[in-house]
Amino acid sequence: MTQPVRTLDIVSDAICPWCWIGKRNMEAALADLATDGLRFAIRWRPFQLNPDMPEEGVERATYRARKFGSEARGRELDANVAEAGRAAGLEFRHDRMLRTPSTVRAHRVIRMAEAAGVQDAVVEALFRGYFQEGQDIGDILVLATLADGAGLDSVAVTTMLRGEEHLAEVLAEDAAARQGGISGVPSFLMDRHLLFSGAMPPPRMAEAFRRADGILAARAAAA
């Protein structure tokens, strides 16, 4: 019997470093599971780490010093992220990251990309643009350029962002995630069932997915 394609929703934020690390770990986990015949349809869902962030964003160093108590503490946390990133094959360039943006526009682009079938590529482009290139992913022109390189049309993206398309949906999904008990990202859901939050190593992530698939299959067989 053919294995069903499970829907795997990843609730994430475009400025969450652990979400990029979690993406890499997930990719390794899913490659392992593919050898068992397990298949997944991936969807990226919005969450704002800083829901009160002004639309224009803020200067990063000052913001993080206020959030974490000091610039030194912020640098310490960045170093921890960089180390974890290297283990996942990612390079974080915190020296290039000058602003902390609002991510509402980025989430709108990610939602637009889903219908075009390029959501994963756009998510990857936004992570790379922010964490490696230090680009301001709250800026319309920056978002249009990054999205264009990942398969969307830059003019269409610009037009969308200058209107209100996808705005209400993104804000509603962000609110629904919080109301559903999600307080940290990345969070992973299989067929709408919350599995875990955090960037677990690939073997542990693969085992969690395998176990969840088994439970869902057993429930379906018993129904």
PDB file of C-alpha atoms in Angstrom, residues 8 33 60 81 93 103 117 123 151 169 193 197 214:
ATOM      1  CA  LEU A   8       4.253  19.021   7.610  1.00  0.00           C
ATOM      2  CA  LEU A  33      12.838   9.111   6.029  1.00  0.00           C
ATOM      3  CA  ARG A  60      19.656  45.704  15.918  1.00  0.00           C
ATOM      4  CA  VAL A  81      23.821  30.511  17.273  1.00  0.00           C
ATOM      5  CA  ARG A  93      27.230  36.708   9.633  1.00  0.00           C
ATOM      6  CA  THR A 103       8.627  40.306   9.525  1.00  0.00           C
ATOM      7  CA  GLY A 117       5.001  26.473  -5.679  1.00  0.00           C
ATOM      8  CA  VAL A 123      12.027  30.892   2.715  1.00  0.00           C
ATOM      9  CA  GLY A 151      11.115  32.229  -8.475  1.00  0.00           C
ATOM     10  CA  GLU A 169      -4.310  36.092   6.706  1.00  0.00           C
ATOM     11  CA  HIS A 193      -0.986  17.827  15.154  1.00  0.00           C
ATOM     12  CA  SER A 197       9.268  22.946  19.011  1.00  0.00           C
ATOM     13  CA  GLY A 214       2.962   5.565  12.886  1.00  0.00           C
TER      14      GLY A 214
END
